[in-house]
Tab-separated table of C-alpha atoms and ligand atoms in Angstrom:
chain	number	residue	atom	x	y	z
A	359	MET	CA	67.376	105.502	70.876
A	360	LYS	CA	69.319	108.506	72.180
A	361	ASP	CA	68.012	111.212	74.435
A	362	GLY	CA	68.941	114.888	74.447
A	363	TYR	CA	71.927	114.198	76.730
A	364	GLY	CA	73.352	111.450	74.510
A	365	ARG	CA	72.208	108.619	76.795
A	366	THR	CA	71.274	105.380	75.081
A	367	ILE	CA	67.694	104.396	75.862
A	368	ASP	CA	67.076	100.677	75.403
A	369	TYR	CA	64.812	99.789	78.322
A	370	LEU	CA	61.045	100.227	78.660
A	371	ARG	CA	59.091	99.645	81.855
A	372	ILE	CA	55.492	98.898	81.034
A	373	SER	CA	52.735	99.282	83.578
A	374	ILE	CA	49.878	96.994	82.572
A	375	THR	CA	47.474	97.956	85.340
A	376	ASP	CA	47.080	100.554	88.071
A	377	ARG	CA	45.218	98.001	90.228
A	378	CYS	CA	46.826	96.078	93.064
A	379	ASN	CA	45.997	93.371	95.576
A	380	LEU	CA	48.104	95.128	98.276
A	381	ARG	CA	48.172	98.651	99.684
A	382	CYS	CA	51.827	99.268	100.585
A	383	MET	CA	52.101	102.292	102.821
A	384	TYR	CA	54.678	104.067	100.677
A	385	CYS	CA	52.948	103.339	97.390
A	386	MET	CA	49.160	103.503	97.659
A	387	PRO	CA	46.659	105.133	99.963
A	388	GLU	CA	44.714	102.667	102.132
A	389	ALA	CA	41.472	103.426	100.300
A	390	GLY	CA	43.165	102.772	96.948
A	391	ILE	CA	43.268	105.225	94.058
A	392	PRO	CA	40.596	106.152	91.530
A	393	TYR	CA	41.167	103.340	89.035
A	394	LEU	CA	41.429	103.854	85.300
A	395	ALA	CA	38.451	102.612	83.306
A	396	HIS	CA	39.141	99.341	81.483
A	397	ARG	CA	38.655	100.991	78.086
A	398	ASP	CA	41.415	103.479	78.921
A	399	ILE	CA	43.987	100.768	79.614
A	400	LEU	CA	46.144	99.603	76.714
A	401	THR	CA	45.308	96.144	75.404
A	402	TYR	CA	48.122	93.585	75.159
A	403	GLU	CA	47.949	94.006	71.373
A	404	GLU	CA	48.435	97.782	71.688
A	405	ILE	CA	51.419	97.285	73.997
A	406	GLU	CA	52.843	94.828	71.491
A	407	THR	CA	52.459	97.391	68.679
A	408	ILE	CA	54.347	100.018	70.678
A	409	CYS	CA	57.134	97.569	71.546
A	410	ARG	CA	57.457	96.405	67.935
A	411	ALA	CA	57.901	100.021	66.850
A	412	LEU	CA	60.431	100.838	69.582
A	413	ALA	CA	62.374	97.626	68.953
A	414	GLN	CA	63.066	98.995	65.453
A	415	ILE	CA	64.937	101.928	66.993
A	416	GLY	CA	66.832	100.110	69.737
A	417	LEU	CA	64.505	98.838	72.453
A	418	GLU	CA	66.171	95.714	73.900
A	419	HIS	CA	64.759	95.155	77.372
A	420	VAL	CA	61.239	95.376	78.738
A	421	ARG	CA	59.875	94.968	82.231
A	422	ILE	CA	56.208	94.417	82.964
A	423	THR	CA	55.042	96.109	86.142
A	424	GLY	CA	52.070	97.953	87.624
A	425	GLY	CA	50.202	98.233	89.997
A	426	GLU	CA	50.411	94.501	90.432
A	427	PRO	CA	50.850	92.979	86.962
A	428	LEU	CA	49.685	89.509	88.008
A	429	VAL	CA	46.201	90.780	88.887
A	430	ARG	CA	45.656	91.473	85.183
A	431	GLN	CA	44.193	88.465	83.409
A	432	GLN	CA	46.591	86.181	81.573
A	433	CYS	CA	49.634	88.355	82.053
A	434	TRP	CA	51.720	85.585	80.466
A	435	ARG	CA	50.016	86.291	77.113
A	436	LEU	CA	51.838	89.614	77.040
A	437	VAL	CA	55.155	87.964	77.946
A	438	GLU	CA	54.616	85.606	75.020
A	439	LYS	CA	53.887	88.454	72.606
A	440	LEU	CA	56.860	90.580	73.641
A	441	ARG	CA	59.344	87.704	73.847
A	442	VAL	CA	59.170	87.004	70.111
A	443	ILE	CA	59.700	90.597	68.947
A	444	SER	CA	62.921	90.814	66.983
A	445	GLY	CA	65.459	92.941	68.870
A	446	ILE	CA	63.939	92.437	72.317
A	447	GLN	CA	66.459	90.476	74.356
A	448	THR	CA	64.812	90.257	77.765
A	449	VAL	CA	61.295	90.330	79.127
A	450	ALA	CA	61.080	90.587	82.892
A	451	LEU	CA	58.378	91.122	85.501
A	452	THR	CA	58.197	93.031	88.774
A	453	THR	CA	55.636	91.584	91.179
A	454	ASN	CA	54.714	91.603	94.827
A	455	GLY	CA	54.827	87.793	94.555
A	456	ILE	CA	51.390	87.125	96.047
A	457	LEU	CA	50.163	85.385	92.863
A	458	LEU	CA	53.540	84.152	91.632
A	459	ALA	CA	53.195	80.535	92.747
A	460	GLN	CA	49.893	80.391	90.836
A	461	TYR	CA	51.309	81.739	87.544
A	462	ALA	CA	55.039	80.788	87.607
A	463	GLN	CA	54.715	77.889	85.207
A	464	GLN	CA	52.722	79.831	82.586
A	465	LEU	CA	55.044	82.834	82.802
A	466	VAL	CA	58.137	80.693	82.356
A	467	SER	CA	56.587	78.765	79.458
A	468	ALA	CA	55.821	82.122	77.840
A	469	GLY	CA	59.554	82.927	77.954
A	470	LEU	CA	59.967	85.132	81.021
A	471	ASP	CA	63.665	85.919	81.567
A	472	GLY	CA	63.592	87.522	84.986
A	473	VAL	CA	61.386	88.295	87.932
A	474	ASN	CA	61.828	90.871	90.661
A	475	ILE	CA	59.869	90.088	93.796
A	476	SER	CA	59.142	92.892	96.230
A	477	LEU	CA	59.610	91.884	99.846
A	478	ASP	CA	60.307	94.423	102.568
A	479	THR	CA	60.372	92.178	105.638
A	480	MET	CA	60.360	88.497	106.637
A	481	ASP	CA	58.117	89.178	109.619
A	482	ALA	CA	54.492	88.222	108.914
A	483	ALA	CA	52.983	90.855	111.219
A	484	VAL	CA	55.210	93.650	109.906
A	485	TYR	CA	54.501	92.557	106.315
A	486	ARG	CA	50.785	92.803	106.976
A	487	GLU	CA	51.324	96.251	108.481
A	488	ILE	CA	53.410	97.561	105.553
A	489	THR	CA	51.144	96.107	102.868
A	490	ARG	CA	48.003	96.681	104.968
A	491	CYS	CA	46.627	93.261	103.980
A	492	GLY	CA	49.333	90.924	102.630
A	493	ASP	CA	50.307	87.402	103.662
A	494	VAL	CA	54.098	87.025	103.485
A	495	SER	CA	53.864	83.225	103.270
A	496	ARG	CA	52.350	83.601	99.776
A	497	VAL	CA	55.343	85.670	98.644
A	498	LEU	CA	57.723	83.049	100.002
A	499	ALA	CA	55.713	80.347	98.208
A	500	GLY	CA	56.152	82.361	94.996
A	501	LEU	CA	59.886	82.574	95.584
A	502	GLU	CA	60.039	78.809	96.123
A	503	ALA	CA	57.940	78.162	93.005
A	504	ILE	CA	60.168	80.228	90.732
A	505	GLN	CA	63.253	78.391	92.061
A	506	GLN	CA	62.135	75.419	89.989
A	507	TYR	CA	63.142	77.377	86.866
A	508	PRO	CA	66.865	78.168	87.110
A	509	GLN	CA	66.760	79.882	83.707
A	510	VAL	CA	64.861	82.777	85.318
A	511	THR	CA	66.940	85.457	87.048
A	512	VAL	CA	65.349	86.230	90.396
A	513	LYS	CA	65.884	89.389	92.406
A	514	ILE	CA	64.296	90.538	95.625
A	515	ASN	CA	63.490	94.259	95.902
A	516	SER	CA	63.292	95.537	99.442
A	517	VAL	CA	62.287	99.002	100.612
A	518	LEU	CA	63.402	99.446	104.207
A	519	SER	CA	61.509	101.504	106.731
A	520	GLY	CA	60.629	101.583	110.422
A	521	THR	CA	62.840	101.760	113.474
A	522	ASN	CA	63.876	98.103	113.243
A	523	TRP	CA	65.254	98.459	109.698
A	524	LYS	CA	68.729	97.105	110.521
A	525	GLN	CA	67.362	93.749	111.722
A	526	THR	CA	64.952	93.725	108.785
A	527	ALA	CA	67.799	94.287	106.307
A	528	ILE	CA	69.813	91.464	107.845
A	529	SER	CA	66.920	88.986	107.673
A	530	VAL	CA	65.922	89.864	104.091
A	531	ALA	CA	69.573	89.724	102.952
A	532	GLU	CA	69.696	86.185	104.338
A	533	LEU	CA	67.565	85.124	101.329
A	534	ALA	CA	70.650	85.631	99.132
A	535	LYS	CA	72.430	83.120	101.340
A	536	ARG	CA	69.656	80.544	101.162
A	537	TYR	CA	68.715	80.936	97.475
A	538	PRO	CA	70.590	81.896	94.286
A	539	VAL	CA	68.830	85.280	94.238
A	540	HIS	CA	70.111	88.839	94.383
A	541	VAL	CA	68.639	91.006	97.127
A	542	ARG	CA	68.481	94.735	96.399
A	543	PHE	CA	67.694	97.429	98.923
A	544	ILE	CA	65.791	100.300	97.344
A	545	GLU	CA	65.798	103.669	99.028
A	546	ARG	CA	62.276	104.839	99.619
A	547	MET	CA	61.561	107.643	97.192
A	548	PRO	CA	59.609	110.685	98.295
A	549	LEU	CA	56.729	110.504	95.846
A	550	ALA	CA	53.256	111.959	96.250
A	551	GLU	CA	52.691	112.904	99.887
A	552	ASP	CA	55.317	110.526	101.263
A	553	ASN	CA	57.744	112.282	103.617
A	554	ALA	CA	59.209	109.286	105.458
A	555	PRO	CA	62.984	109.311	106.024
A	556	VAL	CA	65.091	107.059	103.788
A	557	CYS	CA	67.478	104.403	105.142
A	558	PRO	CA	70.679	105.441	103.333
A	559	GLN	CA	72.670	102.830	101.422
A	560	ASP	CA	75.865	103.367	103.429
A	561	ASP	CA	74.060	102.706	106.732
A	562	VAL	CA	72.395	99.557	105.385
A	563	LEU	CA	75.721	98.216	104.116
A	564	ALA	CA	77.348	98.932	107.483
A	565	ALA	CA	74.594	96.981	109.280
A	566	LEU	CA	74.995	94.025	106.909
A	567	GLN	CA	78.772	94.020	107.320
A	568	THR	CA	78.360	93.898	111.091
A	569	ALA	CA	76.238	90.769	110.652
A	570	TYR	CA	77.942	89.024	107.734
A	571	GLY	CA	81.535	90.306	107.678
A	572	ALA	CA	83.261	92.484	105.103
A	573	ALA	CA	81.591	92.651	101.684
A	574	GLN	CA	83.533	92.550	98.430
A	575	PRO	CA	82.442	95.173	95.905
A	576	CYS	CA	81.448	93.726	92.526
A	577	GLU	CA	83.461	95.640	89.958
A	578	LYS	CA	81.746	94.256	86.882
A	579	PRO	CA	78.382	95.931	86.266
A	580	MET	CA	75.530	93.418	86.545
A	581	GLY	CA	72.600	93.895	84.246
A	582	PHE	CA	71.775	97.340	82.922
A	583	GLY	CA	70.025	98.941	85.870
A	584	PRO	CA	71.041	101.477	88.485
A	585	SER	CA	72.073	98.952	91.192
A	586	THR	CA	75.537	98.654	92.690
A	587	TYR	CA	76.339	95.214	94.087
A	588	VAL	CA	78.513	93.639	96.779
A	589	GLN	CA	79.200	89.995	97.589
A	590	PHE	CA	79.295	88.435	101.052
A	591	ALA	CA	81.315	85.276	101.637
A	592	GLY	CA	79.088	82.173	101.600
A	593	PHE	CA	76.174	83.925	99.857
A	594	ARG	CA	74.731	82.409	96.668
A	595	GLY	CA	73.363	85.732	95.423
A	596	LYS	CA	74.637	89.296	95.606
A	597	ILE	CA	73.404	92.211	97.643
A	598	GLY	CA	72.527	95.337	95.667
A	599	PHE	CA	71.550	98.903	96.356
A	600	ILE	CA	69.309	101.178	94.338
A	601	SER	CA	69.753	104.554	95.904
A	602	ALA	CA	67.922	107.193	93.932
A	603	VAL	CA	68.122	109.680	96.773
A	604	SER	CA	71.573	109.307	98.374
A	605	HIS	CA	73.439	108.160	95.232
A	606	LYS	CA	71.729	109.708	92.238
A	607	PHE	CA	72.207	107.498	89.162
A	608	CYS	CA	70.518	109.566	86.478
A	609	GLU	CA	73.625	110.085	84.356
A	610	ASP	CA	73.463	106.439	83.253
A	611	CYS	CA	69.673	106.328	82.876
A	612	ASN	CA	68.641	104.034	80.010
A	613	ARG	CA	64.902	103.825	80.629
A	614	ILE	CA	61.534	105.229	79.747
A	615	ARG	CA	58.130	104.174	81.027
A	616	LEU	CA	54.745	103.425	79.567
A	617	THR	CA	51.785	103.946	81.881
A	618	ALA	CA	48.781	101.613	81.871
A	619	ASN	CA	46.763	104.176	79.887
A	620	GLY	CA	49.412	104.524	77.230
A	621	LYS	CA	51.337	107.617	78.252
A	622	LEU	CA	55.066	107.597	77.629
A	623	ARG	CA	56.796	108.911	80.718
A	624	LEU	CA	60.341	110.154	80.247
A	625	CYS	CA	61.423	110.110	83.900
A	626	LEU	CA	60.091	108.528	87.078
A	627	GLN	CA	59.515	111.957	88.502
A	628	SER	CA	58.271	114.037	85.650
A	629	ASN	CA	54.856	115.173	84.600
A	630	GLN	CA	55.887	115.334	80.944
A	631	MET	CA	53.887	112.591	79.211
A	632	ILE	CA	53.259	111.750	75.595
A	633	ASP	CA	49.971	110.118	74.688
A	634	LEU	CA	50.873	107.076	72.581
A	635	ARG	CA	47.417	105.565	73.044
A	636	ALA	CA	45.891	108.476	71.122
A	637	LEU	CA	48.220	107.777	68.180
A	638	LEU	CA	47.333	104.073	68.245
A	639	ARG	CA	43.594	104.567	68.472
A	640	GLN	CA	43.595	107.215	65.730
A	641	GLY	CA	45.379	104.762	63.448
A	642	ARG	CA	48.550	106.899	63.356
A	643	ILE	CA	50.913	104.003	64.002
A	644	ASP	CA	53.483	105.413	61.547
A	645	GLU	CA	53.896	108.372	63.880
A	646	LEU	CA	54.944	106.274	66.899
A	647	ILE	CA	58.663	106.202	66.112
A	648	PRO	CA	59.118	109.900	65.200
A	649	THR	CA	56.978	110.939	68.181
A	650	VAL	CA	59.086	108.952	70.634
A	651	GLN	CA	62.336	110.135	69.047
A	652	GLU	CA	61.229	113.760	69.333
A	653	ALA	CA	60.047	113.253	72.942
A	654	LEU	CA	63.378	111.742	73.977
A	655	LYS	CA	65.059	115.086	73.281
A	656	TYR	CA	63.187	116.372	76.321
A	657	LYS	CA	63.960	113.560	78.767
A	658	PRO	CA	65.079	115.363	81.948
A	659	GLN	CA	68.748	115.220	82.848
A	660	ALA	CA	67.950	114.003	86.370
A	661	HIS	CA	65.119	113.407	88.793
A	662	CYS	CA	64.459	116.105	91.369
A	663	PHE	CA	63.195	114.311	94.477
A	664	GLY	CA	64.602	117.186	96.526
A	665	GLN	CA	61.952	119.511	95.131
A	666	ARG	CA	58.557	118.935	96.660
A	667	GLY	CA	55.356	119.282	94.755
A	668	ILE	CA	56.588	118.110	91.338
A	669	GLU	CA	55.277	114.554	91.458
A	670	THR	CA	51.728	114.070	92.613
A	671	ALA	CA	51.227	110.457	91.459
A	672	CYS	CA	52.203	107.436	93.544
A	673	MET	CA	54.382	104.593	92.285
A	674	SER	CA	51.467	102.304	91.436
A	675	GLN	CA	50.114	104.964	89.056
A	676	ILE	CA	53.487	105.750	87.499
A	677	GLY	CA	54.449	102.106	87.066
A	678	GLY	CA	57.332	101.449	89.428
B	15	SAM	N1	53.270	95.571	92.491
B	15	SAM	C1	54.559	95.240	92.022
B	15	SAM	C2	55.557	95.162	93.161
B	15	SAM	O1	55.237	95.591	94.264
B	15	SAM	O2	56.648	94.679	92.934
B	15	SAM	C3	55.089	96.136	90.930
B	15	SAM	C4	54.834	97.610	91.051
B	15	SAM	S1	55.619	98.379	92.425
B	15	SAM	C5	55.081	100.044	92.209
B	15	SAM	C6	57.313	98.314	91.931
B	15	SAM	C7	58.320	98.611	92.991
B	15	SAM	O3	58.205	99.958	93.389
B	15	SAM	C8	58.193	97.775	94.251
B	15	SAM	O4	59.415	97.074	94.465
B	15	SAM	C9	57.970	98.788	95.331
B	15	SAM	O5	58.581	98.403	96.544
B	15	SAM	C10	58.577	100.023	94.740
B	15	SAM	N2	58.075	101.265	95.303
B	15	SAM	C11	56.794	101.698	95.410
B	15	SAM	N3	56.747	102.919	95.984
B	15	SAM	C12	58.038	103.265	96.256
B	15	SAM	C13	58.666	104.400	96.840
B	15	SAM	N4	57.963	105.451	97.274
B	15	SAM	N5	60.016	104.381	96.940
B	15	SAM	C14	60.753	103.341	96.500
B	15	SAM	N6	60.222	102.255	95.938
B	15	SAM	C15	58.876	102.211	95.816
B	16	SF4	FE1	50.914	97.247	95.079
B	16	SF4	FE2	53.475	97.041	94.383
B	16	SF4	FE3	52.458	99.398	95.178
B	16	SF4	FE4	52.730	97.482	96.959
B	16	SF4	S1	54.391	98.465	95.835
B	16	SF4	S2	50.888	98.765	96.684
B	16	SF4	S3	52.357	95.699	95.781
B	16	SF4	S4	51.893	98.316	93.362
């Protein structure tokens, strides 16, 4: 798949639910959001149909996300369905990790290739504050559980915030020393009503270098995402940065998104959406491929986080 700027699009992020068992401050309001009705959410079979169509025109990688994907029943059934589609090379999951220990074995048996676990702090009280209700020990149990399956690539995603962010960054980065996992620091993106300052990549790297010595840049690109990575001596995993705000990466963008209710979203921060669910439920499956190909011509060149008021949804609704 090519978009209007000649970028190759081979990666689909699929939100399978807008529900979540946490309420992270930067993602969801404390009271939650008005949830989609169950009938409006794509079934696993409908998601499979969309992926089968897109795999015919170059879809290679999918990531299951949400909301919290593991709160949806039998999430591994979807992994199983997508993993056998010809052309799809990787099926990965992004989770807050709370239910990972419970489902790790089924997910891995279904063929899961990678899991990204979101973890913003190692401090139990701060974790509870950020997530408004979470128990960090469950996330760490999930991380331990997935270590039993070395075939699964594990990454930690960490959004830094608060005045103590330097110490937080140092303690979360330590996980890449203890485990063979990559730890990525994600700049907080100003979505919805969120106005909090970001902790810029260069400042985070400086803090880590003060603690762990000089980092070696990793020249070879790792994976196909927007992260840049460095290596610290003695660490088993790498440290990465995803800096949508301070280091815009849109020129290499390879991704599109599917929301839980079946809208194709061309950019994280764009209100342009194409209703694939309507095509499916009207029996117009033959139109999926031409519709997506036509839509891709209008994928924005870049996000515009600098401009307020464009994005009104939060990450859990978009499918982060
Ligand atoms: N519930 C799962 C989780 O937390 O990993 C998957 C969905 S969540 C929306 C996906 C990722 O988006 C998480 O790593 C989260 O930290 C990140 N995220 C949410 N809101 C964000 C924001 N405003 N800026 C940057 N990252 C954000
Ligand atoms: Fe839930 Fe993930 Fe959003 Fe946190 S970041 S509220 S875990 S969807």
